[in-house]
Amino acid sequence: MSLKNLSLQNYSNYDTSICDVVDQLGADVSNLERLESVKAGVLGAITFIIPYFLTLRLHDVLWEYTPIPPLTLGLKLAIALISGFLFGVTYRYIIRNETNSHLKDGAVFAFGLIRGLVPLEMSPQVLDSLGEISILGIESILCFAIVRFSIDFALHRHWIKPFLLMSQPDLTITLKLFAAYQEAYGISQISRNFPSQTTVKAVLETLIEEHPELEKWREVTRFGVNFQFVEADILLQDGDEVVFIPPVSGG
């Protein structure tokens, strides 16, 4: 075999190995994404069915409904579980960062209205039961709102990872600390890796989680990124320098 052929063969094997590694990484990321979606779905199902069941009991008390047959009740609860699960999975996929409140509200209203309008479409006497159906629609929106805030809390606590953030490269952020923050960490500068799409607020939350005594400075701390004062919801870029400045009296 010639040296030229040997080199080409080695290159081909190397190229194939790289492709195999990339494919394996992609498969691992997909599996992790599915796991996080299932976690969001399970949380959504649990946090939806609890308030939904309470509303069913409330209807029995306020409107003196006849008891629901066990089979019908089981079917209603099963549909509620599926609704909560689907909302949890979908909500995680459509929410890319915690700053877009309009998108979050839209997801809640979309699911709530769709679920609430079904009885309206199926009712043979719409006008006679419009008030009752409207109440059911509002209750549906409230149930999905509870799911939303539950998932938001889980995302904030990093119990569930946001969609795509786990598969994107980390950001290396330099944190420059002053006054109370410098006292808490014992140094004036640290370097940390954060997921893509991280905001200044998310970094601050991480610092407070690590040092709860910094909680009292949350509302009065000023933020700077690359020598410019910024708002807490700004998205950070790789290599940014973030400054946290509490009042001087905190130092």
PDB file of C-alpha atoms in Angstrom:
ATOM      1  CA  MET A   1       0.000   0.000   0.000  1.00  0.00           C
ATOM      2  CA  SER A   2       1.406   3.405  -0.946  1.00  0.00           C
ATOM      3  CA  LEU A   3       1.966   6.201   1.537  1.00  0.00           C
ATOM      4  CA  LYS A   4      -0.648   8.278  -0.270  1.00  0.00           C
ATOM      5  CA  ASN A   5      -3.290   5.551   0.007  1.00  0.00           C
ATOM      6  CA  LEU A   6      -2.432   5.002   3.651  1.00  0.00           C
ATOM      7  CA  SER A   7      -2.866   8.686   4.431  1.00  0.00           C
ATOM      8  CA  LEU A   8      -6.215   8.834   2.662  1.00  0.00           C
ATOM      9  CA  GLN A   9      -7.409   5.755   4.496  1.00  0.00           C
ATOM     10  CA  ASN A  10      -6.358   7.161   7.858  1.00  0.00           C
ATOM     11  CA  TYR A  11      -8.085  10.437   7.062  1.00  0.00           C
ATOM     12  CA  SER A  12     -11.249   8.598   6.069  1.00  0.00           C
ATOM     13  CA  ASN A  13     -11.227   6.608   9.313  1.00  0.00           C
ATOM     14  CA  TYR A  14     -10.621   9.790  11.298  1.00  0.00           C
ATOM     15  CA  ASP A  15     -13.481  11.558   9.536  1.00  0.00           C
ATOM     16  CA  THR A  16     -15.796   8.621  10.225  1.00  0.00           C
ATOM     17  CA  SER A  17     -14.817   8.634  13.897  1.00  0.00           C
ATOM     18  CA  ILE A  18     -15.632  12.329  14.181  1.00  0.00           C
ATOM     19  CA  CYS A  19     -19.053  11.729  12.623  1.00  0.00           C
ATOM     20  CA  ASP A  20     -19.701   8.875  15.047  1.00  0.00           C
ATOM     21  CA  VAL A  21     -18.813  11.090  18.006  1.00  0.00           C
ATOM     22  CA  VAL A  22     -21.056  13.900  16.765  1.00  0.00           C
ATOM     23  CA  ASP A  23     -23.926  11.472  16.211  1.00  0.00           C
ATOM     24  CA  GLN A  24     -23.465  10.034  19.692  1.00  0.00           C
ATOM     25  CA  LEU A  25     -23.426  13.499  21.251  1.00  0.00           C
ATOM     26  CA  GLY A  26     -26.574  14.380  19.354  1.00  0.00           C
ATOM     27  CA  ALA A  27     -28.272  11.225  20.601  1.00  0.00           C
ATOM     28  CA  ASP A  28     -27.230  11.966  24.192  1.00  0.00           C
ATOM     29  CA  VAL A  29     -28.575  15.507  23.956  1.00  0.00           C
ATOM     30  CA  SER A  30     -31.863  14.255  22.492  1.00  0.00           C
ATOM     31  CA  ASN A  31     -32.243  11.767  25.339  1.00  0.00           C
ATOM     32  CA  LEU A  32     -31.556  14.483  27.903  1.00  0.00           C
ATOM     33  CA  GLU A  33     -34.073  16.781  26.219  1.00  0.00           C
ATOM     34  CA  ARG A  34     -36.709  14.051  26.348  1.00  0.00           C
ATOM     35  CA  LEU A  35     -36.005  13.459  30.025  1.00  0.00           C
ATOM     36  CA  GLU A  36     -36.381  17.161  30.838  1.00  0.00           C
ATOM     37  CA  SER A  37     -39.603  17.279  28.810  1.00  0.00           C
ATOM     38  CA  VAL A  38     -41.002  14.303  30.728  1.00  0.00           C
ATOM     39  CA  LYS A  39     -40.101  16.021  34.006  1.00  0.00           C
ATOM     40  CA  ALA A  40     -41.927  19.167  32.886  1.00  0.00           C
ATOM     41  CA  GLY A  41     -44.892  17.080  31.755  1.00  0.00           C
ATOM     42  CA  VAL A  42     -45.151  15.156  35.020  1.00  0.00           C
ATOM     43  CA  LEU A  43     -44.951  18.372  37.029  1.00  0.00           C
ATOM     44  CA  GLY A  44     -47.601  19.892  34.772  1.00  0.00           C
ATOM     45  CA  ALA A  45     -49.908  16.900  35.208  1.00  0.00           C
ATOM     46  CA  ILE A  46     -49.614  16.943  39.006  1.00  0.00           C
ATOM     47  CA  THR A  47     -50.028  20.696  39.421  1.00  0.00           C
ATOM     48  CA  PHE A  48     -53.004  20.738  37.045  1.00  0.00           C
ATOM     49  CA  ILE A  49     -55.013  17.860  38.459  1.00  0.00           C
ATOM     50  CA  ILE A  50     -54.891  19.121  42.055  1.00  0.00           C
ATOM     51  CA  PRO A  51     -56.668  22.468  41.449  1.00  0.00           C
ATOM     52  CA  TYR A  52     -58.914  20.803  38.871  1.00  0.00           C
ATOM     53  CA  PHE A  53     -60.096  18.224  41.399  1.00  0.00           C
ATOM     54  CA  LEU A  54     -60.710  20.992  43.940  1.00  0.00           C
ATOM     55  CA  THR A  55     -62.871  22.875  41.431  1.00  0.00           C
ATOM     56  CA  LEU A  56     -64.918  19.726  40.851  1.00  0.00           C
ATOM     57  CA  ARG A  57     -65.593  19.446  44.560  1.00  0.00           C
ATOM     58  CA  LEU A  58     -66.402  23.156  44.708  1.00  0.00           C
ATOM     59  CA  HIS A  59     -68.997  22.719  41.962  1.00  0.00           C
ATOM     60  CA  ASP A  60     -70.700  19.990  43.990  1.00  0.00           C
ATOM     61  CA  VAL A  61     -70.936  22.304  46.996  1.00  0.00           C
ATOM     62  CA  LEU A  62     -71.997  25.523  45.250  1.00  0.00           C
ATOM     63  CA  TRP A  63     -74.315  24.161  42.586  1.00  0.00           C
ATOM     64  CA  GLU A  64     -75.455  20.974  44.341  1.00  0.00           C
ATOM     65  CA  TYR A  65     -74.569  18.746  41.439  1.00  0.00           C
ATOM     66  CA  THR A  66     -75.477  15.090  41.626  1.00  0.00           C
ATOM     67  CA  PRO A  67     -72.432  12.957  42.498  1.00  0.00           C
ATOM     68  CA  ILE A  68     -70.295  12.117  39.495  1.00  0.00           C
ATOM     69  CA  PRO A  69     -70.188   8.374  38.737  1.00  0.00           C
ATOM     70  CA  PRO A  70     -66.759   6.869  39.491  1.00  0.00           C
ATOM     71  CA  LEU A  71     -66.127   5.956  35.856  1.00  0.00           C
ATOM     72  CA  THR A  72     -66.965   9.478  34.670  1.00  0.00           C
ATOM     73  CA  LEU A  73     -64.848  11.003  37.430  1.00  0.00           C
ATOM     74  CA  GLY A  74     -61.918   8.784  36.494  1.00  0.00           C
ATOM     75  CA  LEU A  75     -62.252   9.802  32.858  1.00  0.00           C
ATOM     76  CA  LYS A  76     -62.341  13.497  33.762  1.00  0.00           C
ATOM     77  CA  LEU A  77     -59.242  13.159  35.930  1.00  0.00           C
ATOM     78  CA  ALA A  78     -57.423  11.199  33.222  1.00  0.00           C
ATOM     79  CA  ILE A  79     -58.163  13.946  30.691  1.00  0.00           C
ATOM     80  CA  ALA A  80     -56.974  16.532  33.216  1.00  0.00           C
ATOM     81  CA  LEU A  81     -53.711  14.622  33.708  1.00  0.00           C
ATOM     82  CA  ILE A  82     -53.142  14.465  29.955  1.00  0.00           C
ATOM     83  CA  SER A  83     -53.950  18.174  29.584  1.00  0.00           C
ATOM     84  CA  GLY A  84     -51.484  19.127  32.316  1.00  0.00           C
ATOM     85  CA  PHE A  85     -48.792  16.839  30.917  1.00  0.00           C
ATOM     86  CA  LEU A  86     -49.129  18.223  27.381  1.00  0.00           C
ATOM     87  CA  PHE A  87     -49.083  21.798  28.659  1.00  0.00           C
ATOM     88  CA  GLY A  88     -45.957  21.144  30.724  1.00  0.00           C
ATOM     89  CA  VAL A  89     -44.088  19.653  27.774  1.00  0.00           C
ATOM     90  CA  THR A  90     -45.249  22.373  25.370  1.00  0.00           C
ATOM     91  CA  TYR A  91     -44.575  25.192  27.827  1.00  0.00           C
ATOM     92  CA  ARG A  92     -40.958  24.110  28.267  1.00  0.00           C
ATOM     93  CA  TYR A  93     -40.463  24.030  24.504  1.00  0.00           C
ATOM     94  CA  ILE A  94     -41.945  27.455  23.779  1.00  0.00           C
ATOM     95  CA  ILE A  95     -40.241  29.273  26.654  1.00  0.00           C
ATOM     96  CA  ARG A  96     -36.637  30.105  25.762  1.00  0.00           C
ATOM     97  CA  ASN A  97     -35.878  32.543  28.584  1.00  0.00           C
ATOM     98  CA  GLU A  98     -37.609  33.917  31.647  1.00  0.00           C
ATOM     99  CA  THR A  99     -37.994  37.485  30.359  1.00  0.00           C
ATOM    100  CA  ASN A 100     -40.749  36.944  27.773  1.00  0.00           C
ATOM    101  CA  SER A 101     -43.863  37.275  29.928  1.00  0.00           C
ATOM    102  CA  HIS A 102     -46.143  37.783  26.905  1.00  0.00           C
ATOM    103  CA  LEU A 103     -45.211  34.373  25.536  1.00  0.00           C
ATOM    104  CA  LYS A 104     -45.876  32.778  28.902  1.00  0.00           C
ATOM    105  CA  ASP A 105     -49.256  34.479  29.236  1.00  0.00           C
ATOM    106  CA  GLY A 106     -50.133  33.509  25.675  1.00  0.00           C
ATOM    107  CA  ALA A 107     -49.422  29.844  26.355  1.00  0.00           C
ATOM    108  CA  VAL A 108     -51.693  29.857  29.410  1.00  0.00           C
ATOM    109  CA  PHE A 109     -54.554  31.626  27.636  1.00  0.00           C
ATOM    110  CA  ALA A 110     -54.242  29.456  24.525  1.00  0.00           C
ATOM    111  CA  PHE A 111     -54.518  26.193  26.453  1.00  0.00           C
ATOM    112  CA  GLY A 112     -57.096  27.607  28.851  1.00  0.00           C
ATOM    113  CA  LEU A 113     -59.374  28.963  26.141  1.00  0.00           C
ATOM    114  CA  ILE A 114     -59.188  25.820  24.022  1.00  0.00           C
ATOM    115  CA  ARG A 115     -60.101  23.644  26.981  1.00  0.00           C
ATOM    116  CA  GLY A 116     -62.747  26.112  28.162  1.00  0.00           C
ATOM    117  CA  LEU A 117     -64.429  26.516  24.772  1.00  0.00           C
ATOM    118  CA  VAL A 118     -65.028  22.794  24.260  1.00  0.00           C
ATOM    119  CA  PRO A 119     -68.100  22.698  26.562  1.00  0.00           C
ATOM    120  CA  LEU A 120     -69.412  25.815  24.816  1.00  0.00           C
ATOM    121  CA  GLU A 121     -69.248  24.130  21.426  1.00  0.00           C
ATOM    122  CA  MET A 122     -70.872  20.942  22.675  1.00  0.00           C
ATOM    123  CA  SER A 123     -73.669  22.599  24.643  1.00  0.00           C
ATOM    124  CA  PRO A 124     -77.064  22.395  22.837  1.00  0.00           C
ATOM    125  CA  GLN A 125     -78.274  25.531  24.636  1.00  0.00           C
ATOM    126  CA  VAL A 126     -75.341  27.905  24.573  1.00  0.00           C
ATOM    127  CA  LEU A 127     -77.099  31.034  25.812  1.00  0.00           C
ATOM    128  CA  ASP A 128     -78.751  29.301  28.750  1.00  0.00           C
ATOM    129  CA  SER A 129     -75.480  27.868  30.041  1.00  0.00           C
ATOM    130  CA  LEU A 130     -73.155  30.683  28.949  1.00  0.00           C
ATOM    131  CA  GLY A 131     -72.502  31.928  32.485  1.00  0.00           C
ATOM    132  CA  GLU A 132     -71.665  28.504  33.845  1.00  0.00           C
ATOM    133  CA  ILE A 133     -69.435  27.677  30.884  1.00  0.00           C
ATOM    134  CA  SER A 134     -67.635  31.022  31.283  1.00  0.00           C
ATOM    135  CA  ILE A 135     -66.827  30.113  34.873  1.00  0.00           C
ATOM    136  CA  LEU A 136     -65.457  26.773  33.707  1.00  0.00           C
ATOM    137  CA  GLY A 137     -63.274  28.575  31.159  1.00  0.00           C
ATOM    138  CA  ILE A 138     -61.884  30.919  33.807  1.00  0.00           C
ATOM    139  CA  GLU A 139     -61.180  27.958  36.074  1.00  0.00           C
ATOM    140  CA  SER A 140     -59.342  26.249  33.229  1.00  0.00           C
ATOM    141  CA  ILE A 141     -57.140  29.304  32.686  1.00  0.00           C
ATOM    142  CA  LEU A 142     -56.410  29.486  36.418  1.00  0.00           C
ATOM    143  CA  CYS A 143     -55.418  25.807  36.491  1.00  0.00           C
ATOM    144  CA  PHE A 144     -52.979  26.301  33.619  1.00  0.00           C
ATOM    145  CA  ALA A 145     -51.657  29.457  35.293  1.00  0.00           C
ATOM    146  CA  ILE A 146     -50.851  27.401  38.395  1.00  0.00           C
ATOM    147  CA  VAL A 147     -48.982  24.926  36.196  1.00  0.00           C
ATOM    148  CA  ARG A 148     -47.095  27.770  34.549  1.00  0.00           C
ATOM    149  CA  PHE A 149     -45.883  29.243  37.839  1.00  0.00           C
ATOM    150  CA  SER A 150     -44.941  25.780  39.104  1.00  0.00           C
ATOM    151  CA  ILE A 151     -42.803  25.097  36.025  1.00  0.00           C
ATOM    152  CA  ASP A 152     -41.319  28.605  36.197  1.00  0.00           C
ATOM    153  CA  PHE A 153     -40.299  27.895  39.788  1.00  0.00           C
ATOM    154  CA  ALA A 154     -38.786  24.541  38.802  1.00  0.00           C
ATOM    155  CA  LEU A 155     -36.850  26.199  35.961  1.00  0.00           C
ATOM    156  CA  HIS A 156     -35.675  28.922  38.316  1.00  0.00           C
ATOM    157  CA  ARG A 157     -34.447  26.331  40.819  1.00  0.00           C
ATOM    158  CA  HIS A 158     -32.795  24.358  37.981  1.00  0.00           C
ATOM    159  CA  TRP A 159     -34.893  21.281  38.778  1.00  0.00           C
ATOM    160  CA  ILE A 160     -35.897  21.363  35.112  1.00  0.00           C
ATOM    161  CA  LYS A 161     -33.567  22.631  32.402  1.00  0.00           C
ATOM    162  CA  PRO A 162     -34.923  24.991  29.725  1.00  0.00           C
ATOM    163  CA  PHE A 163     -35.227  23.681  26.185  1.00  0.00           C
ATOM    164  CA  LEU A 164     -32.020  23.927  24.096  1.00  0.00           C
ATOM    165  CA  LEU A 165     -30.060  25.622  26.853  1.00  0.00           C
ATOM    166  CA  MET A 166     -28.685  22.261  27.958  1.00  0.00           C
ATOM    167  CA  SER A 167     -27.445  21.466  24.447  1.00  0.00           C
ATOM    168  CA  GLN A 168     -25.862  24.823  23.725  1.00  0.00           C
ATOM    169  CA  PRO A 169     -22.282  25.606  24.750  1.00  0.00           C
ATOM    170  CA  ASP A 170     -21.661  27.167  28.130  1.00  0.00           C
ATOM    171  CA  LEU A 171     -20.767  30.807  28.556  1.00  0.00           C
ATOM    172  CA  THR A 172     -17.636  31.705  30.467  1.00  0.00           C
ATOM    173  CA  ILE A 173     -18.506  34.767  32.531  1.00  0.00           C
ATOM    174  CA  THR A 174     -16.122  36.778  34.703  1.00  0.00           C
ATOM    175  CA  LEU A 175     -17.772  38.087  37.871  1.00  0.00           C
ATOM    176  CA  LYS A 176     -16.256  41.118  39.564  1.00  0.00           C
ATOM    177  CA  LEU A 177     -17.427  41.411  43.155  1.00  0.00           C
ATOM    178  CA  PHE A 178     -17.537  44.408  45.437  1.00  0.00           C
ATOM    179  CA  ALA A 179     -18.471  45.146  49.047  1.00  0.00           C
ATOM    180  CA  ALA A 180     -20.811  42.461  50.476  1.00  0.00           C
ATOM    181  CA  TYR A 181     -20.322  40.154  47.488  1.00  0.00           C
ATOM    182  CA  GLN A 182     -16.546  40.296  47.847  1.00  0.00           C
ATOM    183  CA  GLU A 183     -16.856  39.594  51.574  1.00  0.00           C
ATOM    184  CA  ALA A 184     -19.094  36.589  50.941  1.00  0.00           C
ATOM    185  CA  TYR A 185     -16.702  34.948  48.469  1.00  0.00           C
ATOM    186  CA  GLY A 186     -13.452  36.223  49.941  1.00  0.00           C
ATOM    187  CA  ILE A 187     -12.161  37.252  46.503  1.00  0.00           C
ATOM    188  CA  SER A 188     -12.844  40.126  44.145  1.00  0.00           C
ATOM    189  CA  GLN A 189     -13.149  38.162  40.894  1.00  0.00           C
ATOM    190  CA  ILE A 190     -14.330  34.703  39.874  1.00  0.00           C
ATOM    191  CA  SER A 191     -14.897  32.951  36.559  1.00  0.00           C
ATOM    192  CA  ARG A 192     -17.953  30.740  36.070  1.00  0.00           C
ATOM    193  CA  ASN A 193     -19.630  28.746  33.297  1.00  0.00           C
ATOM    194  CA  PHE A 194     -23.334  29.392  32.720  1.00  0.00           C
ATOM    195  CA  PRO A 195     -25.777  28.003  30.137  1.00  0.00           C
ATOM    196  CA  SER A 196     -26.432  29.943  26.967  1.00  0.00           C
ATOM    197  CA  GLN A 197     -29.243  32.518  27.252  1.00  0.00           C
ATOM    198  CA  THR A 198     -28.269  33.278  30.862  1.00  0.00           C
ATOM    199  CA  THR A 199     -29.330  36.685  32.150  1.00  0.00           C
ATOM    200  CA  VAL A 200     -27.691  38.925  34.735  1.00  0.00           C
ATOM    201  CA  LYS A 201     -30.627  38.158  37.015  1.00  0.00           C
ATOM    202  CA  ALA A 202     -29.948  34.418  36.733  1.00  0.00           C
ATOM    203  CA  VAL A 203     -26.312  34.958  37.725  1.00  0.00           C
ATOM    204  CA  LEU A 204     -27.417  37.021  40.715  1.00  0.00           C
ATOM    205  CA  GLU A 205     -29.807  34.247  41.764  1.00  0.00           C
ATOM    206  CA  THR A 206     -26.917  31.779  41.645  1.00  0.00           C
ATOM    207  CA  LEU A 207     -24.810  33.970  43.923  1.00  0.00           C
ATOM    208  CA  ILE A 208     -27.673  34.351  46.397  1.00  0.00           C
ATOM    209  CA  GLU A 209     -28.313  30.593  46.404  1.00  0.00           C
ATOM    210  CA  GLU A 210     -24.659  29.997  47.264  1.00  0.00           C
ATOM    211  CA  HIS A 211     -24.599  32.767  49.893  1.00  0.00           C
ATOM    212  CA  PRO A 212     -28.101  33.424  51.307  1.00  0.00           C
ATOM    213  CA  GLU A 213     -26.796  36.353  53.347  1.00  0.00           C
ATOM    214  CA  LEU A 214     -26.674  38.320  50.076  1.00  0.00           C
ATOM    215  CA  GLU A 215     -30.472  38.189  49.799  1.00  0.00           C
ATOM    216  CA  LYS A 216     -30.855  41.540  51.569  1.00  0.00           C
ATOM    217  CA  TRP A 217     -28.849  43.263  48.816  1.00  0.00           C
ATOM    218  CA  ARG A 218     -30.917  41.856  45.946  1.00  0.00           C
ATOM    219  CA  GLU A 219     -33.149  44.898  45.408  1.00  0.00           C
ATOM    220  CA  VAL A 220     -30.432  47.548  45.787  1.00  0.00           C
ATOM    221  CA  THR A 221     -27.606  45.932  43.820  1.00  0.00           C
ATOM    222  CA  ARG A 222     -26.576  47.626  40.580  1.00  0.00           C
ATOM    223  CA  PHE A 223     -25.383  45.595  37.606  1.00  0.00           C
ATOM    224  CA  GLY A 224     -22.713  46.329  35.051  1.00  0.00           C
ATOM    225  CA  VAL A 225     -21.673  44.371  31.979  1.00  0.00           C
ATOM    226  CA  ASN A 226     -18.431  45.290  30.234  1.00  0.00           C
ATOM    227  CA  PHE A 227     -18.221  48.624  32.094  1.00  0.00           C
ATOM    228  CA  GLN A 228     -21.811  49.671  31.333  1.00  0.00           C
ATOM    229  CA  PHE A 229     -24.759  49.678  33.726  1.00  0.00           C
ATOM    230  CA  VAL A 230     -27.518  47.354  32.506  1.00  0.00           C
ATOM    231  CA  GLU A 231     -30.912  45.946  33.496  1.00  0.00           C
ATOM    232  CA  ALA A 232     -31.180  42.566  35.192  1.00  0.00           C
ATOM    233  CA  ASP A 233     -32.893  40.855  32.250  1.00  0.00           C
ATOM    234  CA  ILE A 234     -30.120  41.431  29.694  1.00  0.00           C
ATOM    235  CA  LEU A 235     -28.761  38.277  28.050  1.00  0.00           C
ATOM    236  CA  LEU A 236     -25.068  37.625  28.588  1.00  0.00           C
ATOM    237  CA  GLN A 237     -22.513  36.700  25.932  1.00  0.00           C
ATOM    238  CA  ASP A 238     -19.465  34.480  26.200  1.00  0.00           C
ATOM    239  CA  GLY A 239     -16.562  36.377  27.747  1.00  0.00           C
ATOM    240  CA  ASP A 240     -18.674  39.112  29.358  1.00  0.00           C
ATOM    241  CA  GLU A 241     -17.494  40.764  32.559  1.00  0.00           C
ATOM    242  CA  VAL A 242     -20.317  41.224  35.045  1.00  0.00           C
ATOM    243  CA  VAL A 243     -20.057  43.579  37.997  1.00  0.00           C
ATOM    244  CA  PHE A 244     -22.281  43.405  41.083  1.00  0.00           C
ATOM    245  CA  ILE A 245     -22.246  46.584  43.155  1.00  0.00           C
ATOM    246  CA  PRO A 246     -24.297  46.741  46.376  1.00  0.00           C
ATOM    247  CA  PRO A 247     -24.331  49.913  48.498  1.00  0.00           C
ATOM    248  CA  VAL A 248     -20.934  50.714  49.956  1.00  0.00           C
ATOM    249  CA  SER A 249     -22.353  50.284  53.450  1.00  0.00           C
ATOM    250  CA  GLY A 250     -22.722  46.577  52.687  1.00  0.00           C
ATOM    251  CA  GLY A 251     -18.968  46.151  52.460  1.00  0.00           C
TER     252      GLY A 251
END
